[in-house]
XYZ file of C-alpha atoms in Angstrom:
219
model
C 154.853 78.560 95.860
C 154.827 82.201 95.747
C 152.102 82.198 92.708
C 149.855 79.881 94.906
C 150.235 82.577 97.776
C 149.378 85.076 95.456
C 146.239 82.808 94.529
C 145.311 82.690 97.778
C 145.581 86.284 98.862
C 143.614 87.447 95.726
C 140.486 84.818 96.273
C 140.552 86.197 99.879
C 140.424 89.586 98.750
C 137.607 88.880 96.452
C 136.010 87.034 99.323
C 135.294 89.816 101.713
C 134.791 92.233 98.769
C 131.899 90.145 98.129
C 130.789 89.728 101.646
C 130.876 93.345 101.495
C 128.472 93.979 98.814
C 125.992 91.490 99.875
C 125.946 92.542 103.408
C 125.607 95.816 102.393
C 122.028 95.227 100.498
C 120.137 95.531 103.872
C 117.697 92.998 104.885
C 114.771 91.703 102.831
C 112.021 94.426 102.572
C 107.986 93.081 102.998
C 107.500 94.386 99.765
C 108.523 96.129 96.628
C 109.657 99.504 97.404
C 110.161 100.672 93.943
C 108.781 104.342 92.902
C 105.042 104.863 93.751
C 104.367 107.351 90.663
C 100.617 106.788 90.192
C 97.873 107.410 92.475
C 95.538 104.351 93.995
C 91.578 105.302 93.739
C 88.927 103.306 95.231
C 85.613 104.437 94.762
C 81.852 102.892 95.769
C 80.151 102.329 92.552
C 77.304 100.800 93.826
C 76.711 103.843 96.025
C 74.606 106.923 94.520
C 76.993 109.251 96.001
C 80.360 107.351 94.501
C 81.920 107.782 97.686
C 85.698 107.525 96.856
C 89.512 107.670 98.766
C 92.507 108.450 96.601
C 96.056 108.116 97.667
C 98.432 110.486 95.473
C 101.895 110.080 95.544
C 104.795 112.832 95.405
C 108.807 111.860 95.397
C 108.175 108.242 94.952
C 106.335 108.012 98.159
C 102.889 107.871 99.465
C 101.857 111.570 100.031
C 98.115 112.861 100.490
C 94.822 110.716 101.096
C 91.918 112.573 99.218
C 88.392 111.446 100.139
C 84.977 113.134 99.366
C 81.557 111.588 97.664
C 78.677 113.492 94.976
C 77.310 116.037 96.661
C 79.599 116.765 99.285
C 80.832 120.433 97.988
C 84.337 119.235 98.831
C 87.189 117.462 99.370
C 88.706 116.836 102.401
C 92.321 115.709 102.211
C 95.690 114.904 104.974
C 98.945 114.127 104.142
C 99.916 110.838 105.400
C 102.784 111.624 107.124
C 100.995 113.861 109.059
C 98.572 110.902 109.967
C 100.861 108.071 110.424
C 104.175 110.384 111.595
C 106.377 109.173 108.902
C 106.628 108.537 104.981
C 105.822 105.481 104.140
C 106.708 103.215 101.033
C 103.365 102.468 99.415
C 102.747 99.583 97.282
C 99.400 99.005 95.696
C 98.878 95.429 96.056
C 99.479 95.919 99.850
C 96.654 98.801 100.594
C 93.134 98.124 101.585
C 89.994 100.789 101.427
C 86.643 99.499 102.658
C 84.385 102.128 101.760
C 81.314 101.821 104.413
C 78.550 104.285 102.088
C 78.827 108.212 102.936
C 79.978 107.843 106.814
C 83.337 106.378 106.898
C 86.038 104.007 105.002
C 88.537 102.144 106.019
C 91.964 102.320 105.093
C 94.331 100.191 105.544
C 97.954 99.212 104.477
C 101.705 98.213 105.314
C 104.805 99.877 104.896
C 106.556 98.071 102.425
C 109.790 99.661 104.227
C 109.768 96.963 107.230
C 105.949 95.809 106.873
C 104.611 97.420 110.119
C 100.676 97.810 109.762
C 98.425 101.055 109.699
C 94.881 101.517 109.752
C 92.822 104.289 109.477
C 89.259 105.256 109.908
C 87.760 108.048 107.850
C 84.946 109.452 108.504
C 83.028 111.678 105.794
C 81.771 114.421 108.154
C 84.319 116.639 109.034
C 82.609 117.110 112.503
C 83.860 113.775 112.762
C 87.642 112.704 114.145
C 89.712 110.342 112.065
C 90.824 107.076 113.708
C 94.793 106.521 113.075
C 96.037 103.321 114.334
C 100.364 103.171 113.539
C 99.783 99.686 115.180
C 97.623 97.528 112.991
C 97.327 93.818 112.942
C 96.704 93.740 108.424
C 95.769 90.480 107.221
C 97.880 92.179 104.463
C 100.851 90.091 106.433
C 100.130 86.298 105.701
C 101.249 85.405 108.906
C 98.329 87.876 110.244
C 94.574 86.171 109.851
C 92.021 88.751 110.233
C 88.590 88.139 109.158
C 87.159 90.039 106.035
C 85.364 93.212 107.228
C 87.074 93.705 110.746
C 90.239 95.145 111.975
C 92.749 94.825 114.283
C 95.345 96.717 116.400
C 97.482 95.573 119.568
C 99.256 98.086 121.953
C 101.779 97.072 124.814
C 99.673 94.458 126.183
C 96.281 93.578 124.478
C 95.016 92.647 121.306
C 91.830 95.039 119.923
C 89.499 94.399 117.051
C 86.728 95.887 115.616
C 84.095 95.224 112.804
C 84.240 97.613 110.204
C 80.627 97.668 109.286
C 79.362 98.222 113.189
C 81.868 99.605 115.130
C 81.293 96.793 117.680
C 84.327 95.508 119.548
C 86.068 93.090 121.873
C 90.001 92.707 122.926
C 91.973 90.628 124.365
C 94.974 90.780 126.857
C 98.647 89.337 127.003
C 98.564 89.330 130.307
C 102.262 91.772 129.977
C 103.904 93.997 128.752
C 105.369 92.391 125.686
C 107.295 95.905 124.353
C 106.548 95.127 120.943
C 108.770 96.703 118.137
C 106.178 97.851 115.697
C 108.801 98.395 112.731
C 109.582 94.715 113.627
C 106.353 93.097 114.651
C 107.088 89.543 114.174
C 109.577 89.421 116.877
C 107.390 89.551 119.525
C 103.898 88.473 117.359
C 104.514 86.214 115.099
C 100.965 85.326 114.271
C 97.558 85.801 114.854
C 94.290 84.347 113.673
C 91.137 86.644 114.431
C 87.439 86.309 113.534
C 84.308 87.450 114.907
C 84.302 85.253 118.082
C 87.582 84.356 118.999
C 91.041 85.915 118.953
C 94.225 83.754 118.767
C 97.963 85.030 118.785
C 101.125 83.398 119.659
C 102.497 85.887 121.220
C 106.225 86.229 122.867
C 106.277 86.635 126.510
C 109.517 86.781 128.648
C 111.587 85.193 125.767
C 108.984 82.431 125.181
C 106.663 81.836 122.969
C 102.757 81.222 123.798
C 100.027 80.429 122.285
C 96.844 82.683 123.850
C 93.297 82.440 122.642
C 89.862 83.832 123.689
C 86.662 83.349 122.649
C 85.247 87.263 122.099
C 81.539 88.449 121.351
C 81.458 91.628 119.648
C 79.874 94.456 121.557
């Protein structure tokens, strides 16, 4: 009897010890956050100016975008966290760059961290003011649709997109303040599907869950 109550006590023991250890591993991350050691380069070979963006890494994180073209007489570079306001974990099947010829690319990409979406505009000319957005709508995220050659962003309330190649744009309203969680998107958009005329999102408003859609032209 007193060897079974032994038995007991040590399975019970081993129990929570477990419990312990696999509570302790953290939630699921959106994607592999092992060391980023080598940089990502995406050029525009087609281009006679080979317009390119390179992302360099430092510490195992995401560190300094780099962007210049042939003929430019420099580079121009910014450290992400000074673009975004925090490191970020940086995988390369999860980044983006749309380079539009010598005026701008587009950069986008998720923090593989907790998956929240950035997006930023670059422009070539330094006259020019780069377009941060530490709210993105990536079709990087499966559950996120977004149309090839247009991006997305939502704020508090609404729902923005833009094509890349134009700079033409349309948006579309929750109708609230839904107090979204960027870090955790999904809990208050869980998806969206978004093309050049219409925007749809189910969207969670006052601890329900709708379904809003609008039919958009791009202006």
């Amino acid at each position: 009897m007193r060897m079974l109550f032994i038995i007991v006590v040590v399975m019970a023991i081993l129990g929570l010890a477990f419990t312990s250890c696999k509570s302790s591993s953290g939630p699921p991350t959106f994607c592999d956050t092992s060391c980023m050691k080598d940089s990502l380069k995406f050029t525009r070979q087609d281009n006679r100016f080979k317009p390119y963006v390179y992302i360099s890494a430092k510490n195992c994180m995401a560190d300094t975008v780099t962007w210049s073209y042939d003929g430019m007489g420099a580079n121009r570079k910014l450290s992400i966290p000074d673009l975004v306001g925090k490191e970020v974990h940086l995988n390369k099947d999860f980044v983006r760059c749309t380079i539009n010829d010598t005026s701008y690319a587009w950069l986008l990409f998720n923090d593989c961290s907790n998956g929240r979406g950035y997006s930023i505009k670059i422009p070539f000319d330094k006259k020019k003011p780069l377009g941060p957005k530490n709210s993105a709508v990536n079709s990087i995220d499966p559950k996120f649709s977004v149309a090839e050659g247009m991006v997305a962003y939502t704020d508090r309330g609404n729902i923005f997109v833009e094509e890349m190649a134009t700079g033409k744009k349309a948006m579309m309203t929750f109708g609230q303040d839904i107090s979204p969680d960027y870090n955790a998107i999904h809990e208050t958009i869980d998806s969206v599907n978004i093309t050049p005329t219409r925007i749809w999102a189910k969207v969670k408003i006052k601890d329900e869950w709708k379904e809003l859609e609008k039919k958009i032209t791009l202006q």
